[in-house]
């Protein structure tokens, strides 16, 4: 009976001390600095690469369904059913 009670007391002491021990454990966070050139996050003055499935207007890429107004005409980027290619989107006039 003494060993069982002693075992329970040890187990209880461990359970009480575990949160305190966990609170003291702080893994080392390395101080790392990575220098990345600004060109990675910006165009660096270069034009955007043409995409495989888009319409282009004034050096800007537009996805299928995009609508723009140019010179008073409403245009929508749509699939070109008459063309087989890797870029089958074209600008079509939308009737207002």
Coordinates of C-alpha atoms in Angstrom, one line a residue:
X1 CA 0.0 0.0 0.0
X2 CA 2.9 2.3 0.7
X3 CA 4.4 1.8 -2.7
X4 CA 1.0 2.5 -4.4
X5 CA 0.5 5.7 -2.5
X6 CA 4.1 6.7 -3.1
X7 CA 3.6 6.0 -6.9
X8 CA 0.4 8.1 -6.9
X9 CA 2.2 11.0 -5.2
X10 CA 5.1 10.8 -7.7
X11 CA 2.6 10.7 -10.6
X12 CA 0.7 13.7 -9.2
X13 CA 3.9 15.6 -8.7
X14 CA 4.9 15.0 -12.3
X15 CA 1.5 16.1 -13.6
X16 CA 1.8 19.3 -11.6
X17 CA 5.3 20.1 -12.7
X18 CA 4.9 19.3 -16.5
X19 CA 3.1 22.6 -17.4
X20 CA 5.9 24.5 -15.6
X21 CA 8.6 22.5 -17.5
X22 CA 6.8 23.0 -20.8
X23 CA 6.5 26.7 -20.1
X24 CA 10.3 26.9 -19.7
X25 CA 11.0 25.0 -22.9
X26 CA 11.6 27.6 -25.7
X27 CA 13.2 26.3 -28.8
X28 CA 16.0 28.4 -30.2
X29 CA 14.8 30.4 -33.1
X30 CA 17.6 31.0 -35.5
X31 CA 18.2 34.6 -36.6
X32 CA 18.3 34.2 -40.3
X33 CA 18.3 37.0 -42.8
X34 CA 17.7 36.3 -46.5
X35 CA 18.5 39.1 -49.0
X36 CA 16.1 38.9 -51.9
X37 CA 16.5 41.3 -54.9
X38 CA 13.6 43.6 -55.5
X39 CA 13.1 42.2 -59.0
X40 CA 11.7 39.1 -57.5
X41 CA 8.7 41.1 -56.2
X42 CA 8.3 43.6 -59.0
X43 CA 8.4 43.6 -62.7
X44 CA 11.7 45.5 -62.6
X45 CA 10.5 47.6 -65.6
X46 CA 9.9 44.6 -67.7
X47 CA 6.6 43.9 -69.3
X48 CA 4.4 41.1 -68.0
X49 CA 4.8 37.8 -69.9
X50 CA 1.9 36.9 -72.1
X51 CA -0.3 34.3 -70.6
X52 CA -1.4 31.1 -72.3
X53 CA -5.2 31.8 -71.9
X54 CA -5.8 35.5 -71.9
X55 CA -6.7 38.6 -73.9
X56 CA -4.2 41.5 -74.0
X57 CA -5.0 45.2 -74.1
X58 CA -2.4 47.9 -73.5
X59 CA 0.2 45.4 -72.3
X60 CA -2.2 44.1 -69.6
X61 CA -3.4 40.4 -69.4
X62 CA -7.2 39.8 -69.0
X63 CA -8.8 36.5 -68.3
X64 CA -11.8 35.0 -70.0
X65 CA -15.0 37.0 -69.3
X66 CA -13.2 40.3 -68.6
X67 CA -15.0 43.4 -69.9
X68 CA -13.4 46.7 -70.9
X69 CA -14.6 49.9 -72.5
X70 CA -12.3 51.3 -75.1
X71 CA -13.1 54.3 -77.4
X72 CA -16.7 54.1 -76.3
X73 CA -17.0 50.4 -77.3
X74 CA -17.7 47.6 -74.7
X75 CA -15.4 44.6 -75.3
X76 CA -15.4 41.2 -73.6
X77 CA -12.6 38.6 -73.6
X78 CA -14.2 35.4 -75.0
X79 CA -13.2 32.1 -76.5
X80 CA -12.6 32.0 -80.3
X81 CA -14.5 29.0 -81.5
X82 CA -13.0 29.4 -85.0
X83 CA -9.4 29.1 -84.0
X84 CA -7.4 26.1 -82.8
X85 CA -4.5 27.4 -80.8
X86 CA -2.9 27.6 -77.4
X87 CA -4.4 31.1 -76.9
X88 CA -8.0 30.8 -78.1
X89 CA -9.3 34.0 -76.4
X90 CA -10.2 37.1 -78.4
X91 CA -11.8 40.5 -77.8
X92 CA -15.4 40.7 -79.0
X93 CA -17.7 43.7 -79.1
X94 CA -20.6 43.4 -76.6
X95 CA -23.9 44.8 -77.7
X96 CA -25.2 47.4 -75.3

